[in-house]
């Protein structure tokens, strides 16, 4: 039997006034799968992911996590239920430490007093799971490279217990060396059974890191396939 989807979006429709942003989009991602979502600007990728995160409720259609209905009330509800979004514009607090950023909003404490030792341990565990256990949890985030800050965002998603991780253009501001390091992190997440949605315009990266791909055009699903064996020309045609 094939692996059941970790995430399934069925016939999602969304309209903003006279504009049809999503017109019956379907997407399924299995545990341990990297699924690339590609398409031109305005194809509907962002709206689809905002629907997944809880920022935009769909007008119709259904979402499922591990076979159970999923209808997040807002992005915070979505994160608590296991769907984490990592956007191009990172949402870190640069004046806080690595540990404080990893556990932002989930700080362990009693009667208003933070448990710093527990916080550092949990942050260190999340970073180690990404192969970055060398990062000092006490270090301020300000001054860290964009690549390292992205790792901290992903560690935050792990710390909250994400099942689905959305990476929106994760390599757009990275050097080639950092891109390879990011791919290593993605492979680690894949080995841990996370379902990963990888949004990118770089088709060679898609063919390198993704297992499957789905193409959106004008708010519709127009094709999908096996990423490593599909030529860039075919993906561009779709």
JSON list of C-alpha atoms in Angstrom, two decimals:
[
{"chain": "A", "resi": 1, "resn": "UNK", "atom": "CA", "xyz": [0.00, 0.00, 0.00]},
{"chain": "A", "resi": 2, "resn": "UNK", "atom": "CA", "xyz": [1.32, 3.51, -0.77]},
{"chain": "A", "resi": 3, "resn": "UNK", "atom": "CA", "xyz": [2.03, 5.78, 2.18]},
{"chain": "A", "resi": 4, "resn": "UNK", "atom": "CA", "xyz": [-1.10, 7.79, 3.14]},
{"chain": "A", "resi": 5, "resn": "UNK", "atom": "CA", "xyz": [-0.68, 11.55, 2.74]},
{"chain": "A", "resi": 6, "resn": "UNK", "atom": "CA", "xyz": [0.58, 13.53, 5.69]},
{"chain": "A", "resi": 7, "resn": "UNK", "atom": "CA", "xyz": [-1.10, 16.54, 4.10]},
{"chain": "A", "resi": 8, "resn": "UNK", "atom": "CA", "xyz": [-3.96, 16.56, 1.62]},
{"chain": "A", "resi": 9, "resn": "UNK", "atom": "CA", "xyz": [-5.67, 19.59, 0.09]},
{"chain": "A", "resi": 10, "resn": "UNK", "atom": "CA", "xyz": [-8.74, 18.73, -1.99]},
{"chain": "A", "resi": 11, "resn": "UNK", "atom": "CA", "xyz": [-10.34, 21.01, -4.59]},
{"chain": "A", "resi": 12, "resn": "UNK", "atom": "CA", "xyz": [-9.42, 24.24, -2.79]},
{"chain": "A", "resi": 13, "resn": "UNK", "atom": "CA", "xyz": [-11.17, 27.35, -4.11]},
{"chain": "A", "resi": 14, "resn": "UNK", "atom": "CA", "xyz": [-10.63, 30.95, -3.04]},
{"chain": "A", "resi": 15, "resn": "UNK", "atom": "CA", "xyz": [-11.99, 34.18, -4.50]},
{"chain": "A", "resi": 16, "resn": "UNK", "atom": "CA", "xyz": [-11.15, 37.78, -3.63]},
{"chain": "A", "resi": 17, "resn": "UNK", "atom": "CA", "xyz": [-13.97, 39.88, -5.05]},
{"chain": "A", "resi": 18, "resn": "UNK", "atom": "CA", "xyz": [-14.00, 39.30, -8.80]},
{"chain": "A", "resi": 19, "resn": "UNK", "atom": "CA", "xyz": [-10.56, 37.65, -8.74]},
{"chain": "A", "resi": 20, "resn": "UNK", "atom": "CA", "xyz": [-10.43, 33.86, -8.63]},
{"chain": "A", "resi": 21, "resn": "UNK", "atom": "CA", "xyz": [-7.17, 33.12, -6.81]},
{"chain": "A", "resi": 22, "resn": "UNK", "atom": "CA", "xyz": [-7.62, 29.34, -6.47]},
{"chain": "A", "resi": 23, "resn": "UNK", "atom": "CA", "xyz": [-9.87, 27.34, -8.75]},
{"chain": "A", "resi": 24, "resn": "UNK", "atom": "CA", "xyz": [-9.99, 23.77, -7.49]},
{"chain": "A", "resi": 25, "resn": "UNK", "atom": "CA", "xyz": [-6.37, 23.13, -6.45]},
{"chain": "A", "resi": 26, "resn": "UNK", "atom": "CA", "xyz": [-5.47, 19.72, -5.04]},
{"chain": "A", "resi": 27, "resn": "UNK", "atom": "CA", "xyz": [-2.18, 18.73, -3.43]},
{"chain": "A", "resi": 28, "resn": "UNK", "atom": "CA", "xyz": [-1.01, 15.70, -1.45]},
{"chain": "A", "resi": 29, "resn": "UNK", "atom": "CA", "xyz": [2.31, 15.28, 0.36]},
{"chain": "A", "resi": 30, "resn": "UNK", "atom": "CA", "xyz": [3.43, 12.07, 2.08]},
{"chain": "A", "resi": 31, "resn": "UNK", "atom": "CA", "xyz": [5.52, 11.80, 5.26]},
{"chain": "A", "resi": 32, "resn": "UNK", "atom": "CA", "xyz": [9.19, 12.03, 4.35]},
{"chain": "A", "resi": 33, "resn": "UNK", "atom": "CA", "xyz": [8.45, 13.63, 0.99]},
{"chain": "A", "resi": 34, "resn": "UNK", "atom": "CA", "xyz": [9.83, 16.87, -0.43]},
{"chain": "A", "resi": 35, "resn": "UNK", "atom": "CA", "xyz": [7.15, 18.23, -2.75]},
{"chain": "A", "resi": 36, "resn": "UNK", "atom": "CA", "xyz": [8.03, 21.25, -4.88]},
{"chain": "A", "resi": 37, "resn": "UNK", "atom": "CA", "xyz": [5.33, 23.81, -5.67]},
{"chain": "A", "resi": 38, "resn": "UNK", "atom": "CA", "xyz": [6.20, 25.81, -8.78]},
{"chain": "A", "resi": 39, "resn": "UNK", "atom": "CA", "xyz": [4.54, 28.35, -11.01]},
{"chain": "A", "resi": 40, "resn": "UNK", "atom": "CA", "xyz": [4.84, 31.92, -12.22]},
{"chain": "A", "resi": 41, "resn": "UNK", "atom": "CA", "xyz": [4.17, 34.88, -9.93]},
{"chain": "A", "resi": 42, "resn": "UNK", "atom": "CA", "xyz": [0.41, 35.17, -9.53]},
{"chain": "A", "resi": 43, "resn": "UNK", "atom": "CA", "xyz": [-0.19, 31.47, -10.16]},
{"chain": "A", "resi": 44, "resn": "UNK", "atom": "CA", "xyz": [-1.74, 31.00, -6.71]},
{"chain": "A", "resi": 45, "resn": "UNK", "atom": "CA", "xyz": [1.14, 29.54, -4.71]},
{"chain": "A", "resi": 46, "resn": "UNK", "atom": "CA", "xyz": [1.06, 32.16, -1.96]},
{"chain": "A", "resi": 47, "resn": "UNK", "atom": "CA", "xyz": [-2.72, 32.03, -1.61]},
{"chain": "A", "resi": 48, "resn": "UNK", "atom": "CA", "xyz": [-2.63, 28.25, -1.40]},
{"chain": "A", "resi": 49, "resn": "UNK", "atom": "CA", "xyz": [-0.02, 28.35, 1.36]},
{"chain": "A", "resi": 50, "resn": "UNK", "atom": "CA", "xyz": [-1.92, 31.07, 3.25]},
{"chain": "A", "resi": 51, "resn": "UNK", "atom": "CA", "xyz": [-4.93, 28.76, 3.09]},
{"chain": "A", "resi": 52, "resn": "UNK", "atom": "CA", "xyz": [-2.81, 25.95, 4.49]},
{"chain": "A", "resi": 53, "resn": "UNK", "atom": "CA", "xyz": [-1.40, 28.15, 7.27]},
{"chain": "A", "resi": 54, "resn": "UNK", "atom": "CA", "xyz": [-4.79, 29.45, 8.39]},
{"chain": "A", "resi": 55, "resn": "UNK", "atom": "CA", "xyz": [-4.34, 33.02, 7.16]},
{"chain": "A", "resi": 56, "resn": "UNK", "atom": "CA", "xyz": [-7.08, 32.63, 4.51]},
{"chain": "A", "resi": 57, "resn": "UNK", "atom": "CA", "xyz": [-10.00, 30.20, 5.00]},
{"chain": "A", "resi": 58, "resn": "UNK", "atom": "CA", "xyz": [-10.91, 28.49, 1.71]},
{"chain": "A", "resi": 59, "resn": "UNK", "atom": "CA", "xyz": [-14.28, 29.24, 0.14]},
{"chain": "A", "resi": 60, "resn": "UNK", "atom": "CA", "xyz": [-14.68, 25.54, -0.56]},
{"chain": "A", "resi": 61, "resn": "UNK", "atom": "CA", "xyz": [-12.68, 22.35, -0.53]},
{"chain": "A", "resi": 62, "resn": "UNK", "atom": "CA", "xyz": [-11.16, 20.39, 2.35]},
{"chain": "A", "resi": 63, "resn": "UNK", "atom": "CA", "xyz": [-7.82, 19.97, 4.11]},
{"chain": "A", "resi": 64, "resn": "UNK", "atom": "CA", "xyz": [-6.56, 16.92, 6.00]},
{"chain": "A", "resi": 65, "resn": "UNK", "atom": "CA", "xyz": [-3.56, 16.20, 8.25]},
{"chain": "A", "resi": 66, "resn": "UNK", "atom": "CA", "xyz": [-2.76, 12.51, 8.66]},
{"chain": "A", "resi": 67, "resn": "UNK", "atom": "CA", "xyz": [-6.27, 11.72, 7.44]},
{"chain": "A", "resi": 68, "resn": "UNK", "atom": "CA", "xyz": [-8.01, 13.99, 9.96]},
{"chain": "A", "resi": 69, "resn": "UNK", "atom": "CA", "xyz": [-9.92, 17.15, 8.95]},
{"chain": "A", "resi": 70, "resn": "UNK", "atom": "CA", "xyz": [-7.77, 20.25, 9.31]},
{"chain": "A", "resi": 71, "resn": "UNK", "atom": "CA", "xyz": [-9.31, 23.74, 9.41]},
{"chain": "A", "resi": 72, "resn": "UNK", "atom": "CA", "xyz": [-6.96, 26.15, 11.21]},
{"chain": "A", "resi": 73, "resn": "UNK", "atom": "CA", "xyz": [-8.58, 29.27, 12.66]},
{"chain": "A", "resi": 74, "resn": "UNK", "atom": "CA", "xyz": [-5.42, 31.34, 12.15]},
{"chain": "A", "resi": 75, "resn": "UNK", "atom": "CA", "xyz": [-1.66, 30.86, 11.57]},
{"chain": "A", "resi": 76, "resn": "UNK", "atom": "CA", "xyz": [-0.96, 30.33, 15.28]},
{"chain": "A", "resi": 77, "resn": "UNK", "atom": "CA", "xyz": [-3.57, 27.57, 15.37]},
{"chain": "A", "resi": 78, "resn": "UNK", "atom": "CA", "xyz": [-2.00, 26.06, 12.27]},
{"chain": "A", "resi": 79, "resn": "UNK", "atom": "CA", "xyz": [1.47, 26.04, 13.87]},
{"chain": "A", "resi": 80, "resn": "UNK", "atom": "CA", "xyz": [0.12, 24.45, 17.04]},
{"chain": "A", "resi": 81, "resn": "UNK", "atom": "CA", "xyz": [-1.45, 21.71, 14.94]},
{"chain": "A", "resi": 82, "resn": "UNK", "atom": "CA", "xyz": [1.81, 21.00, 13.14]},
{"chain": "A", "resi": 83, "resn": "UNK", "atom": "CA", "xyz": [1.99, 23.22, 10.05]},
{"chain": "A", "resi": 84, "resn": "UNK", "atom": "CA", "xyz": [4.97, 25.61, 10.02]},
{"chain": "A", "resi": 85, "resn": "UNK", "atom": "CA", "xyz": [5.75, 28.23, 7.37]},
{"chain": "A", "resi": 86, "resn": "UNK", "atom": "CA", "xyz": [9.25, 29.59, 6.74]},
{"chain": "A", "resi": 87, "resn": "UNK", "atom": "CA", "xyz": [8.92, 32.71, 4.59]},
{"chain": "A", "resi": 88, "resn": "UNK", "atom": "CA", "xyz": [11.60, 34.61, 2.65]},
{"chain": "A", "resi": 89, "resn": "UNK", "atom": "CA", "xyz": [11.30, 37.44, 5.18]},
{"chain": "A", "resi": 90, "resn": "UNK", "atom": "CA", "xyz": [12.35, 35.78, 8.42]},
{"chain": "A", "resi": 91, "resn": "UNK", "atom": "CA", "xyz": [10.45, 36.59, 11.61]},
{"chain": "A", "resi": 92, "resn": "UNK", "atom": "CA", "xyz": [13.23, 36.46, 14.19]},
{"chain": "A", "resi": 93, "resn": "UNK", "atom": "CA", "xyz": [13.80, 38.89, 17.06]},
{"chain": "A", "resi": 94, "resn": "UNK", "atom": "CA", "xyz": [17.44, 39.94, 16.53]},
{"chain": "A", "resi": 95, "resn": "UNK", "atom": "CA", "xyz": [17.90, 41.34, 20.05]},
{"chain": "A", "resi": 96, "resn": "UNK", "atom": "CA", "xyz": [17.04, 37.95, 21.59]},
{"chain": "A", "resi": 97, "resn": "UNK", "atom": "CA", "xyz": [19.23, 34.86, 21.89]},
{"chain": "A", "resi": 98, "resn": "UNK", "atom": "CA", "xyz": [19.12, 31.81, 19.66]},
{"chain": "A", "resi": 99, "resn": "UNK", "atom": "CA", "xyz": [17.30, 29.83, 22.38]},
{"chain": "A", "resi": 100, "resn": "UNK", "atom": "CA", "xyz": [14.77, 32.61, 22.95]},
{"chain": "A", "resi": 101, "resn": "UNK", "atom": "CA", "xyz": [14.00, 32.74, 19.23]},
{"chain": "A", "resi": 102, "resn": "UNK", "atom": "CA", "xyz": [13.68, 28.96, 18.90]},
{"chain": "A", "resi": 103, "resn": "UNK", "atom": "CA", "xyz": [11.17, 28.84, 21.76]},
{"chain": "A", "resi": 104, "resn": "UNK", "atom": "CA", "xyz": [9.50, 32.20, 21.15]},
{"chain": "A", "resi": 105, "resn": "UNK", "atom": "CA", "xyz": [5.92, 31.91, 22.39]},
{"chain": "A", "resi": 106, "resn": "UNK", "atom": "CA", "xyz": [6.59, 28.48, 23.94]},
{"chain": "A", "resi": 107, "resn": "UNK", "atom": "CA", "xyz": [8.98, 29.50, 26.72]},
{"chain": "A", "resi": 108, "resn": "UNK", "atom": "CA", "xyz": [9.01, 27.02, 29.64]},
{"chain": "A", "resi": 109, "resn": "UNK", "atom": "CA", "xyz": [8.36, 28.75, 32.93]},
{"chain": "A", "resi": 110, "resn": "UNK", "atom": "CA", "xyz": [6.51, 28.88, 36.24]},
{"chain": "A", "resi": 111, "resn": "UNK", "atom": "CA", "xyz": [4.63, 31.87, 37.64]},
{"chain": "A", "resi": 112, "resn": "UNK", "atom": "CA", "xyz": [6.24, 34.19, 35.11]},
{"chain": "A", "resi": 113, "resn": "UNK", "atom": "CA", "xyz": [9.80, 32.94, 35.69]},
{"chain": "A", "resi": 114, "resn": "UNK", "atom": "CA", "xyz": [11.54, 31.37, 32.68]},
{"chain": "A", "resi": 115, "resn": "UNK", "atom": "CA", "xyz": [13.35, 28.05, 32.99]},
{"chain": "A", "resi": 116, "resn": "UNK", "atom": "CA", "xyz": [16.52, 29.09, 31.18]},
{"chain": "A", "resi": 117, "resn": "UNK", "atom": "CA", "xyz": [18.31, 25.75, 31.48]},
{"chain": "A", "resi": 118, "resn": "UNK", "atom": "CA", "xyz": [15.33, 23.89, 30.01]},
{"chain": "A", "resi": 119, "resn": "UNK", "atom": "CA", "xyz": [15.00, 26.51, 27.28]},
{"chain": "A", "resi": 120, "resn": "UNK", "atom": "CA", "xyz": [18.65, 26.15, 26.23]},
{"chain": "A", "resi": 121, "resn": "UNK", "atom": "CA", "xyz": [18.42, 22.35, 26.30]},
{"chain": "A", "resi": 122, "resn": "UNK", "atom": "CA", "xyz": [15.31, 22.25, 24.11]},
{"chain": "A", "resi": 123, "resn": "UNK", "atom": "CA", "xyz": [16.80, 24.75, 21.66]},
{"chain": "A", "resi": 124, "resn": "UNK", "atom": "CA", "xyz": [20.04, 22.75, 21.52]},
{"chain": "A", "resi": 125, "resn": "UNK", "atom": "CA", "xyz": [18.09, 19.54, 20.84]},
{"chain": "A", "resi": 126, "resn": "UNK", "atom": "CA", "xyz": [16.19, 21.16, 17.94]},
{"chain": "A", "resi": 127, "resn": "UNK", "atom": "CA", "xyz": [19.42, 22.55, 16.44]},
{"chain": "A", "resi": 128, "resn": "UNK", "atom": "CA", "xyz": [21.19, 19.20, 16.84]},
{"chain": "A", "resi": 129, "resn": "UNK", "atom": "CA", "xyz": [18.38, 17.48, 14.95]},
{"chain": "A", "resi": 130, "resn": "UNK", "atom": "CA", "xyz": [19.21, 19.77, 12.02]},
{"chain": "A", "resi": 131, "resn": "UNK", "atom": "CA", "xyz": [22.94, 19.01, 12.22]},
{"chain": "A", "resi": 132, "resn": "UNK", "atom": "CA", "xyz": [23.70, 22.40, 13.81]},
{"chain": "A", "resi": 133, "resn": "UNK", "atom": "CA", "xyz": [24.35, 21.39, 17.39]},
{"chain": "A", "resi": 134, "resn": "UNK", "atom": "CA", "xyz": [27.45, 23.60, 17.38]},
{"chain": "A", "resi": 135, "resn": "UNK", "atom": "CA", "xyz": [25.31, 26.78, 17.53]},
{"chain": "A", "resi": 136, "resn": "UNK", "atom": "CA", "xyz": [25.48, 28.43, 20.94]},
{"chain": "A", "resi": 137, "resn": "UNK", "atom": "CA", "xyz": [21.89, 28.81, 22.25]},
{"chain": "A", "resi": 138, "resn": "UNK", "atom": "CA", "xyz": [22.95, 31.84, 24.31]},
{"chain": "A", "resi": 139, "resn": "UNK", "atom": "CA", "xyz": [24.30, 33.79, 21.34]},
{"chain": "A", "resi": 140, "resn": "UNK", "atom": "CA", "xyz": [22.29, 36.82, 20.15]},
{"chain": "A", "resi": 141, "resn": "UNK", "atom": "CA", "xyz": [20.69, 36.34, 16.74]},
{"chain": "A", "resi": 142, "resn": "UNK", "atom": "CA", "xyz": [21.83, 39.78, 15.57]},
{"chain": "A", "resi": 143, "resn": "UNK", "atom": "CA", "xyz": [24.93, 39.39, 13.42]},
{"chain": "A", "resi": 144, "resn": "UNK", "atom": "CA", "xyz": [24.30, 35.79, 12.41]},
{"chain": "A", "resi": 145, "resn": "UNK", "atom": "CA", "xyz": [24.30, 35.05, 8.68]},
{"chain": "A", "resi": 146, "resn": "UNK", "atom": "CA", "xyz": [21.02, 34.75, 6.74]},
{"chain": "A", "resi": 147, "resn": "UNK", "atom": "CA", "xyz": [21.65, 31.02, 6.35]},
{"chain": "A", "resi": 148, "resn": "UNK", "atom": "CA", "xyz": [22.11, 30.54, 10.11]},
{"chain": "A", "resi": 149, "resn": "UNK", "atom": "CA", "xyz": [19.03, 32.63, 10.88]},
{"chain": "A", "resi": 150, "resn": "UNK", "atom": "CA", "xyz": [17.04, 30.39, 8.54]},
{"chain": "A", "resi": 151, "resn": "UNK", "atom": "CA", "xyz": [18.24, 27.35, 10.49]},
{"chain": "A", "resi": 152, "resn": "UNK", "atom": "CA", "xyz": [16.97, 28.98, 13.69]},
{"chain": "A", "resi": 153, "resn": "UNK", "atom": "CA", "xyz": [13.54, 29.48, 12.09]},
{"chain": "A", "resi": 154, "resn": "UNK", "atom": "CA", "xyz": [13.44, 25.82, 11.09]},
{"chain": "A", "resi": 155, "resn": "UNK", "atom": "CA", "xyz": [14.55, 24.79, 14.59]},
{"chain": "A", "resi": 156, "resn": "UNK", "atom": "CA", "xyz": [11.61, 26.77, 15.96]},
{"chain": "A", "resi": 157, "resn": "UNK", "atom": "CA", "xyz": [9.29, 24.76, 13.70]},
{"chain": "A", "resi": 158, "resn": "UNK", "atom": "CA", "xyz": [10.82, 21.51, 15.00]},
{"chain": "A", "resi": 159, "resn": "UNK", "atom": "CA", "xyz": [10.51, 22.64, 18.62]},
{"chain": "A", "resi": 160, "resn": "UNK", "atom": "CA", "xyz": [6.79, 23.20, 18.22]},
{"chain": "A", "resi": 161, "resn": "UNK", "atom": "CA", "xyz": [6.40, 19.71, 16.73]},
{"chain": "A", "resi": 162, "resn": "UNK", "atom": "CA", "xyz": [5.74, 20.47, 13.06]},
{"chain": "A", "resi": 163, "resn": "UNK", "atom": "CA", "xyz": [4.49, 17.71, 10.79]},
{"chain": "A", "resi": 164, "resn": "UNK", "atom": "CA", "xyz": [4.37, 19.83, 7.64]},
{"chain": "A", "resi": 165, "resn": "UNK", "atom": "CA", "xyz": [7.07, 22.40, 6.84]},
{"chain": "A", "resi": 166, "resn": "UNK", "atom": "CA", "xyz": [6.65, 24.96, 4.05]},
{"chain": "A", "resi": 167, "resn": "UNK", "atom": "CA", "xyz": [9.86, 26.54, 2.74]},
{"chain": "A", "resi": 168, "resn": "UNK", "atom": "CA", "xyz": [9.15, 29.62, 0.61]},
{"chain": "A", "resi": 169, "resn": "UNK", "atom": "CA", "xyz": [12.10, 30.36, -1.73]},
{"chain": "A", "resi": 170, "resn": "UNK", "atom": "CA", "xyz": [14.55, 29.19, 0.97]},
{"chain": "A", "resi": 171, "resn": "UNK", "atom": "CA", "xyz": [17.70, 29.62, -1.15]},
{"chain": "A", "resi": 172, "resn": "UNK", "atom": "CA", "xyz": [16.98, 33.01, -2.73]},
{"chain": "A", "resi": 173, "resn": "UNK", "atom": "CA", "xyz": [19.50, 34.87, -0.51]},
{"chain": "A", "resi": 174, "resn": "UNK", "atom": "CA", "xyz": [22.01, 32.05, 0.07]},
{"chain": "A", "resi": 175, "resn": "UNK", "atom": "CA", "xyz": [25.45, 31.37, -1.34]},
{"chain": "A", "resi": 176, "resn": "UNK", "atom": "CA", "xyz": [26.04, 28.11, -3.20]},
{"chain": "A", "resi": 177, "resn": "UNK", "atom": "CA", "xyz": [27.77, 26.66, -0.12]},
{"chain": "A", "resi": 178, "resn": "UNK", "atom": "CA", "xyz": [24.81, 27.64, 2.05]},
{"chain": "A", "resi": 179, "resn": "UNK", "atom": "CA", "xyz": [22.41, 26.13, -0.49]},
{"chain": "A", "resi": 180, "resn": "UNK", "atom": "CA", "xyz": [24.16, 22.76, -0.16]},
{"chain": "A", "resi": 181, "resn": "UNK", "atom": "CA", "xyz": [24.00, 23.06, 3.63]},
{"chain": "A", "resi": 182, "resn": "UNK", "atom": "CA", "xyz": [20.26, 23.84, 3.39]},
{"chain": "A", "resi": 183, "resn": "UNK", "atom": "CA", "xyz": [19.75, 20.74, 1.24]},
{"chain": "A", "resi": 184, "resn": "UNK", "atom": "CA", "xyz": [21.45, 18.69, 3.98]},
{"chain": "A", "resi": 185, "resn": "UNK", "atom": "CA", "xyz": [18.98, 20.10, 6.51]},
{"chain": "A", "resi": 186, "resn": "UNK", "atom": "CA", "xyz": [16.05, 19.27, 4.23]},
{"chain": "A", "resi": 187, "resn": "UNK", "atom": "CA", "xyz": [17.28, 15.70, 3.84]},
{"chain": "A", "resi": 188, "resn": "UNK", "atom": "CA", "xyz": [17.52, 15.38, 7.62]},
{"chain": "A", "resi": 189, "resn": "UNK", "atom": "CA", "xyz": [13.93, 16.60, 7.97]},
{"chain": "A", "resi": 190, "resn": "UNK", "atom": "CA", "xyz": [12.84, 14.17, 5.28]},
{"chain": "A", "resi": 191, "resn": "UNK", "atom": "CA", "xyz": [14.52, 11.30, 7.16]},
{"chain": "A", "resi": 192, "resn": "UNK", "atom": "CA", "xyz": [12.57, 12.35, 10.27]},
{"chain": "A", "resi": 193, "resn": "UNK", "atom": "CA", "xyz": [9.31, 11.90, 8.37]},
{"chain": "A", "resi": 194, "resn": "UNK", "atom": "CA", "xyz": [8.42, 15.57, 7.90]},
{"chain": "A", "resi": 195, "resn": "UNK", "atom": "CA", "xyz": [6.31, 16.48, 4.88]},
{"chain": "A", "resi": 196, "resn": "UNK", "atom": "CA", "xyz": [8.05, 19.38, 3.16]},
{"chain": "A", "resi": 197, "resn": "UNK", "atom": "CA", "xyz": [6.58, 21.79, 0.61]},
{"chain": "A", "resi": 198, "resn": "UNK", "atom": "CA", "xyz": [9.40, 23.50, -1.28]},
{"chain": "A", "resi": 199, "resn": "UNK", "atom": "CA", "xyz": [8.47, 26.65, -3.21]},
{"chain": "A", "resi": 200, "resn": "UNK", "atom": "CA", "xyz": [11.09, 27.78, -5.72]},
{"chain": "A", "resi": 201, "resn": "UNK", "atom": "CA", "xyz": [11.67, 29.31, -9.14]},
{"chain": "A", "resi": 202, "resn": "UNK", "atom": "CA", "xyz": [15.04, 27.53, -9.43]},
{"chain": "A", "resi": 203, "resn": "UNK", "atom": "CA", "xyz": [14.09, 24.43, -11.39]},
{"chain": "A", "resi": 204, "resn": "UNK", "atom": "CA", "xyz": [17.47, 22.73, -11.15]},
{"chain": "A", "resi": 205, "resn": "UNK", "atom": "CA", "xyz": [17.22, 22.98, -7.36]},
{"chain": "A", "resi": 206, "resn": "UNK", "atom": "CA", "xyz": [13.73, 21.50, -7.57]},
{"chain": "A", "resi": 207, "resn": "UNK", "atom": "CA", "xyz": [15.04, 18.54, -9.56]},
{"chain": "A", "resi": 208, "resn": "UNK", "atom": "CA", "xyz": [17.89, 18.09, -7.06]},
{"chain": "A", "resi": 209, "resn": "UNK", "atom": "CA", "xyz": [16.06, 18.23, -3.75]},
{"chain": "A", "resi": 210, "resn": "UNK", "atom": "CA", "xyz": [12.39, 17.41, -4.46]},
{"chain": "A", "resi": 211, "resn": "UNK", "atom": "CA", "xyz": [10.81, 13.99, -4.88]},
{"chain": "A", "resi": 212, "resn": "UNK", "atom": "CA", "xyz": [7.73, 15.25, -6.72]},
{"chain": "A", "resi": 213, "resn": "UNK", "atom": "CA", "xyz": [6.44, 18.56, -8.03]},
{"chain": "A", "resi": 214, "resn": "UNK", "atom": "CA", "xyz": [3.12, 20.26, -8.72]},
{"chain": "A", "resi": 215, "resn": "UNK", "atom": "CA", "xyz": [2.69, 23.19, -11.10]},
{"chain": "A", "resi": 216, "resn": "UNK", "atom": "CA", "xyz": [0.08, 25.90, -10.52]},
{"chain": "A", "resi": 217, "resn": "UNK", "atom": "CA", "xyz": [-1.08, 28.22, -13.32]},
{"chain": "A", "resi": 218, "resn": "UNK", "atom": "CA", "xyz": [-3.87, 30.79, -13.09]},
{"chain": "A", "resi": 219, "resn": "UNK", "atom": "CA", "xyz": [-5.05, 29.32, -9.80]},
{"chain": "A", "resi": 220, "resn": "UNK", "atom": "CA", "xyz": [-5.30, 25.76, -11.10]},
{"chain": "A", "resi": 221, "resn": "UNK", "atom": "CA", "xyz": [-3.28, 22.57, -10.79]},
{"chain": "A", "resi": 222, "resn": "UNK", "atom": "CA", "xyz": [-1.98, 21.95, -14.31]},
{"chain": "A", "resi": 223, "resn": "UNK", "atom": "CA", "xyz": [0.49, 19.13, -13.79]},
{"chain": "A", "resi": 224, "resn": "UNK", "atom": "CA", "xyz": [2.64, 17.13, -11.42]},
{"chain": "A", "resi": 225, "resn": "UNK", "atom": "CA", "xyz": [5.30, 14.48, -11.66]},
{"chain": "A", "resi": 226, "resn": "UNK", "atom": "CA", "xyz": [8.56, 12.98, -10.52]},
{"chain": "A", "resi": 227, "resn": "UNK", "atom": "CA", "xyz": [11.00, 15.86, -9.98]},
{"chain": "A", "resi": 228, "resn": "UNK", "atom": "CA", "xyz": [14.38, 14.19, -10.64]},
{"chain": "A", "resi": 229, "resn": "UNK", "atom": "CA", "xyz": [13.31, 12.61, -13.94]},
{"chain": "A", "resi": 230, "resn": "UNK", "atom": "CA", "xyz": [11.27, 15.47, -15.43]},
{"chain": "A", "resi": 231, "resn": "UNK", "atom": "CA", "xyz": [13.22, 17.89, -17.61]},
{"chain": "A", "resi": 232, "resn": "UNK", "atom": "CA", "xyz": [13.26, 21.61, -16.80]},
{"chain": "A", "resi": 233, "resn": "UNK", "atom": "CA", "xyz": [11.79, 22.20, -20.27]},
{"chain": "A", "resi": 234, "resn": "UNK", "atom": "CA", "xyz": [8.75, 20.08, -19.44]},
{"chain": "A", "resi": 235, "resn": "UNK", "atom": "CA", "xyz": [8.22, 21.88, -16.12]},
{"chain": "A", "resi": 236, "resn": "UNK", "atom": "CA", "xyz": [8.52, 25.26, -17.86]},
{"chain": "A", "resi": 237, "resn": "UNK", "atom": "CA", "xyz": [6.01, 24.12, -20.49]},
{"chain": "A", "resi": 238, "resn": "UNK", "atom": "CA", "xyz": [3.52, 23.26, -17.73]}
]
